[in-house]
PDB file of C-alpha atoms in Angstrom:
ATOM      1  CA  MET A   1      24.593 -40.812  95.753  1.00  0.00           C
ATOM      2  CA  TYR A   2      24.368 -40.551  99.505  1.00  0.00           C
ATOM      3  CA  GLY A   3      26.266 -37.344 100.037  1.00  0.00           C
ATOM      4  CA  ASP A   4      25.880 -34.661  97.452  1.00  0.00           C
ATOM      5  CA  PRO A   5      28.294 -31.726  97.810  1.00  0.00           C
ATOM      6  CA  ALA A   6      25.566 -29.337  98.995  1.00  0.00           C
ATOM      7  CA  THR A   7      24.492 -31.661 101.826  1.00  0.00           C
ATOM      8  CA  ILE A   8      28.097 -32.334 102.826  1.00  0.00           C
ATOM      9  CA  ARG A   9      28.795 -28.585 102.966  1.00  0.00           C
ATOM     10  CA  LYS A  10      25.582 -27.894 104.899  1.00  0.00           C
ATOM     11  CA  ILE A  11      26.332 -30.521 107.558  1.00  0.00           C
ATOM     12  CA  LEU A  12      29.926 -29.372 107.968  1.00  0.00           C
ATOM     13  CA  THR A  13      29.236 -25.624 108.021  1.00  0.00           C
ATOM     14  CA  GLU A  14      25.615 -24.984 109.021  1.00  0.00           C
ATOM     15  CA  SER A  15      24.280 -27.889 111.076  1.00  0.00           C
ATOM     16  CA  GLY A  16      26.125 -27.020 114.271  1.00  0.00           C
ATOM     17  CA  ASP A  17      29.368 -27.778 116.022  1.00  0.00           C
ATOM     18  CA  THR A  18      28.436 -30.512 118.520  1.00  0.00           C
ATOM     19  CA  TRP A  19      29.189 -33.882 116.986  1.00  0.00           C
ATOM     20  CA  ALA A  20      28.453 -37.171 118.761  1.00  0.00           C
ATOM     21  CA  VAL A  21      30.889 -39.752 117.381  1.00  0.00           C
ATOM     22  CA  VAL A  22      29.377 -43.198 117.876  1.00  0.00           C
ATOM     23  CA  GLY A  23      32.121 -45.795 118.191  1.00  0.00           C
ATOM     24  CA  LEU A  24      34.777 -43.351 119.441  1.00  0.00           C
ATOM     25  CA  SER A  25      37.002 -44.814 122.132  1.00  0.00           C
ATOM     26  CA  SER A  26      40.492 -44.075 123.419  1.00  0.00           C
ATOM     27  CA  ASN A  27      41.959 -46.640 120.996  1.00  0.00           C
ATOM     28  CA  GLU A  28      44.340 -44.503 118.950  1.00  0.00           C
ATOM     29  CA  ARG A  29      44.567 -47.165 116.218  1.00  0.00           C
ATOM     30  CA  ARG A  30      40.886 -46.835 115.312  1.00  0.00           C
ATOM     31  CA  ALA A  31      39.815 -44.511 112.506  1.00  0.00           C
ATOM     32  CA  ALA A  32      37.294 -42.750 114.760  1.00  0.00           C
ATOM     33  CA  TYR A  33      40.111 -41.482 116.971  1.00  0.00           C
ATOM     34  CA  GLY A  34      41.893 -39.689 114.129  1.00  0.00           C
ATOM     35  CA  VAL A  35      38.700 -38.380 112.539  1.00  0.00           C
ATOM     36  CA  ALA A  36      37.583 -36.925 115.870  1.00  0.00           C
ATOM     37  CA  GLU A  37      40.941 -35.190 116.162  1.00  0.00           C
ATOM     38  CA  VAL A  38      40.482 -33.585 112.730  1.00  0.00           C
ATOM     39  CA  LEU A  39      36.946 -32.481 113.581  1.00  0.00           C
ATOM     40  CA  GLN A  40      38.233 -30.830 116.754  1.00  0.00           C
ATOM     41  CA  ARG A  41      40.922 -29.042 114.774  1.00  0.00           C
ATOM     42  CA  PHE A  42      38.153 -27.574 112.626  1.00  0.00           C
ATOM     43  CA  GLY A  43      36.266 -26.294 115.672  1.00  0.00           C
ATOM     44  CA  LYS A  44      33.811 -29.119 116.313  1.00  0.00           C
ATOM     45  CA  ARG A  45      33.005 -30.339 119.812  1.00  0.00           C
ATOM     46  CA  VAL A  46      33.406 -34.100 119.622  1.00  0.00           C
ATOM     47  CA  VAL A  47      31.397 -36.176 122.091  1.00  0.00           C
ATOM     48  CA  PRO A  48      32.491 -39.831 122.355  1.00  0.00           C
ATOM     49  CA  VAL A  49      29.673 -42.406 122.350  1.00  0.00           C
ATOM     50  CA  HIS A  50      30.870 -45.900 123.166  1.00  0.00           C
ATOM     51  CA  PRO A  51      29.814 -48.606 125.648  1.00  0.00           C
ATOM     52  CA  LYS A  52      32.989 -47.863 127.650  1.00  0.00           C
ATOM     53  CA  ALA A  53      31.981 -44.162 127.970  1.00  0.00           C
ATOM     54  CA  GLU A  54      35.641 -43.112 127.970  1.00  0.00           C
ATOM     55  CA  THR A  55      36.960 -39.564 127.920  1.00  0.00           C
ATOM     56  CA  VAL A  56      38.594 -39.010 124.527  1.00  0.00           C
ATOM     57  CA  HIS A  57      40.359 -35.873 123.284  1.00  0.00           C
ATOM     58  CA  GLY A  58      39.365 -34.147 126.523  1.00  0.00           C
ATOM     59  CA  GLU A  59      35.627 -34.775 126.092  1.00  0.00           C
ATOM     60  CA  LYS A  60      33.591 -36.925 128.486  1.00  0.00           C
ATOM     61  CA  GLY A  61      32.154 -40.010 126.842  1.00  0.00           C
ATOM     62  CA  TYR A  62      28.663 -41.446 127.082  1.00  0.00           C
ATOM     63  CA  ALA A  63      27.448 -45.020 126.690  1.00  0.00           C
ATOM     64  CA  SER A  64      24.622 -44.040 124.312  1.00  0.00           C
ATOM     65  CA  LEU A  65      23.196 -41.060 122.466  1.00  0.00           C
ATOM     66  CA  ALA A  66      20.281 -40.986 124.910  1.00  0.00           C
ATOM     67  CA  ASP A  67      22.734 -40.483 127.806  1.00  0.00           C
ATOM     68  CA  ILE A  68      24.080 -37.183 126.431  1.00  0.00           C
ATOM     69  CA  PRO A  69      22.571 -34.405 128.599  1.00  0.00           C
ATOM     70  CA  PHE A  70      22.811 -31.638 125.982  1.00  0.00           C
ATOM     71  CA  GLU A  71      21.834 -31.084 122.363  1.00  0.00           C
ATOM     72  CA  VAL A  72      23.746 -32.881 119.644  1.00  0.00           C
ATOM     73  CA  ASP A  73      23.832 -31.384 116.160  1.00  0.00           C
ATOM     74  CA  VAL A  74      25.401 -34.183 114.117  1.00  0.00           C
ATOM     75  CA  VAL A  75      25.719 -37.907 114.827  1.00  0.00           C
ATOM     76  CA  ASP A  76      28.819 -39.392 113.158  1.00  0.00           C
ATOM     77  CA  VAL A  77      28.537 -43.179 112.974  1.00  0.00           C
ATOM     78  CA  PHE A  78      31.581 -45.484 113.194  1.00  0.00           C
ATOM     79  CA  VAL A  79      29.843 -48.823 113.656  1.00  0.00           C
ATOM     80  CA  ASN A  80      29.290 -51.785 111.352  1.00  0.00           C
ATOM     81  CA  SER A  81      26.564 -51.289 108.759  1.00  0.00           C
ATOM     82  CA  ASP A  82      24.297 -53.844 110.461  1.00  0.00           C
ATOM     83  CA  LEU A  83      24.330 -51.716 113.641  1.00  0.00           C
ATOM     84  CA  ALA A  84      24.099 -48.317 111.946  1.00  0.00           C
ATOM     85  CA  GLY A  85      20.335 -48.205 111.328  1.00  0.00           C
ATOM     86  CA  PRO A  86      19.381 -48.240 115.010  1.00  0.00           C
ATOM     87  CA  VAL A  87      21.963 -45.484 115.652  1.00  0.00           C
ATOM     88  CA  ALA A  88      20.360 -43.343 112.936  1.00  0.00           C
ATOM     89  CA  ASP A  89      16.966 -43.954 114.564  1.00  0.00           C
ATOM     90  CA  GLU A  90      18.406 -42.849 117.930  1.00  0.00           C
ATOM     91  CA  ALA A  91      19.777 -39.707 116.269  1.00  0.00           C
ATOM     92  CA  VAL A  92      16.270 -38.870 115.081  1.00  0.00           C
ATOM     93  CA  ALA A  93      14.891 -39.598 118.567  1.00  0.00           C
ATOM     94  CA  ILE A  94      17.323 -37.219 120.308  1.00  0.00           C
ATOM     95  CA  GLY A  95      16.614 -34.404 117.865  1.00  0.00           C
ATOM     96  CA  ALA A  96      19.904 -34.295 115.971  1.00  0.00           C
ATOM     97  CA  LYS A  97      19.962 -32.207 112.804  1.00  0.00           C
ATOM     98  CA  ALA A  98      22.088 -34.570 110.727  1.00  0.00           C
ATOM     99  CA  VAL A  99      23.538 -38.075 110.561  1.00  0.00           C
ATOM    100  CA  TRP A 100      26.863 -38.968 108.960  1.00  0.00           C
ATOM    101  CA  PHE A 101      27.687 -42.603 108.164  1.00  0.00           C
ATOM    102  CA  GLN A 102      31.437 -43.084 107.767  1.00  0.00           C
ATOM    103  CA  LEU A 103      33.221 -44.705 104.833  1.00  0.00           C
ATOM    104  CA  GLY A 104      31.974 -48.251 104.383  1.00  0.00           C
ATOM    105  CA  VAL A 105      28.892 -47.748 106.569  1.00  0.00           C
ATOM    106  CA  LEU A 106      25.852 -48.354 104.376  1.00  0.00           C
ATOM    107  CA  ASP A 107      22.176 -48.809 105.207  1.00  0.00           C
ATOM    108  CA  GLU A 108      19.835 -47.527 102.518  1.00  0.00           C
ATOM    109  CA  ALA A 109      16.689 -48.121 104.601  1.00  0.00           C
ATOM    110  CA  ALA A 110      18.175 -46.084 107.469  1.00  0.00           C
ATOM    111  CA  TYR A 111      19.134 -43.355 104.999  1.00  0.00           C
ATOM    112  CA  ASP A 112      15.557 -43.201 103.703  1.00  0.00           C
ATOM    113  CA  ARG A 113      14.045 -43.195 107.226  1.00  0.00           C
ATOM    114  CA  THR A 114      16.423 -40.501 108.444  1.00  0.00           C
ATOM    115  CA  ARG A 115      15.788 -38.241 105.439  1.00  0.00           C
ATOM    116  CA  ALA A 116      12.021 -38.818 105.778  1.00  0.00           C
ATOM    117  CA  ALA A 117      12.303 -37.645 109.397  1.00  0.00           C
ATOM    118  CA  GLY A 118      13.721 -34.355 108.098  1.00  0.00           C
ATOM    119  CA  LEU A 119      17.397 -34.816 108.917  1.00  0.00           C
ATOM    120  CA  ASP A 120      20.263 -34.242 106.520  1.00  0.00           C
ATOM    121  CA  MET A 121      22.309 -37.358 105.954  1.00  0.00           C
ATOM    122  CA  VAL A 122      25.532 -38.437 104.317  1.00  0.00           C
ATOM    123  CA  MET A 123      26.541 -42.053 103.912  1.00  0.00           C
ATOM    124  CA  ASP A 124      29.849 -43.741 102.993  1.00  0.00           C
ATOM    125  CA  ARG A 125      31.888 -40.533 103.363  1.00  0.00           C
ATOM    126  CA  CYS A 126      34.430 -39.233 105.881  1.00  0.00           C
ATOM    127  CA  PRO A 127      34.115 -35.732 107.350  1.00  0.00           C
ATOM    128  CA  ALA A 128      37.870 -35.607 107.994  1.00  0.00           C
ATOM    129  CA  ILE A 129      38.379 -35.946 104.228  1.00  0.00           C
ATOM    130  CA  GLU A 130      35.569 -33.572 103.284  1.00  0.00           C
ATOM    131  CA  ILE A 131      36.064 -30.699 105.748  1.00  0.00           C
ATOM    132  CA  PRO A 132      39.529 -29.608 104.494  1.00  0.00           C
ATOM    133  CA  ARG A 133      38.099 -29.500 100.951  1.00  0.00           C
ATOM    134  CA  LEU A 134      35.639 -26.766 101.897  1.00  0.00           C
ATOM    135  CA  GLY A 135      38.436 -24.200 101.877  1.00  0.00           C
TER     136      GLY A 135
END
């Protein structure tokens, strides 16, 4: 299992409130848009990371994780599984505390590398589903 309840709770409550959402654009039809909205409602600062570097939900966007000029606590990944591993590696490189691969995003090798680097990680889960369950 790539997201035991203790790790999910830790990421959502203890890892910090600055979340970089990779794949977040201003396209309201994309899942990332709605998930980011839920995260904001629960007090998270959501930083859009997308090649377009658009402002979304009032937050300035950046083209890559490396472009963000402040600390990021959690990297939430909304990209295809074949692109997710390099994003996890970038999250390690920028000093994030945790990586969250969204529903359907799977890369076991990236999971192992990220955990070996000391980060918490959840894979194939959605924080917008999990965070209301914390109650």
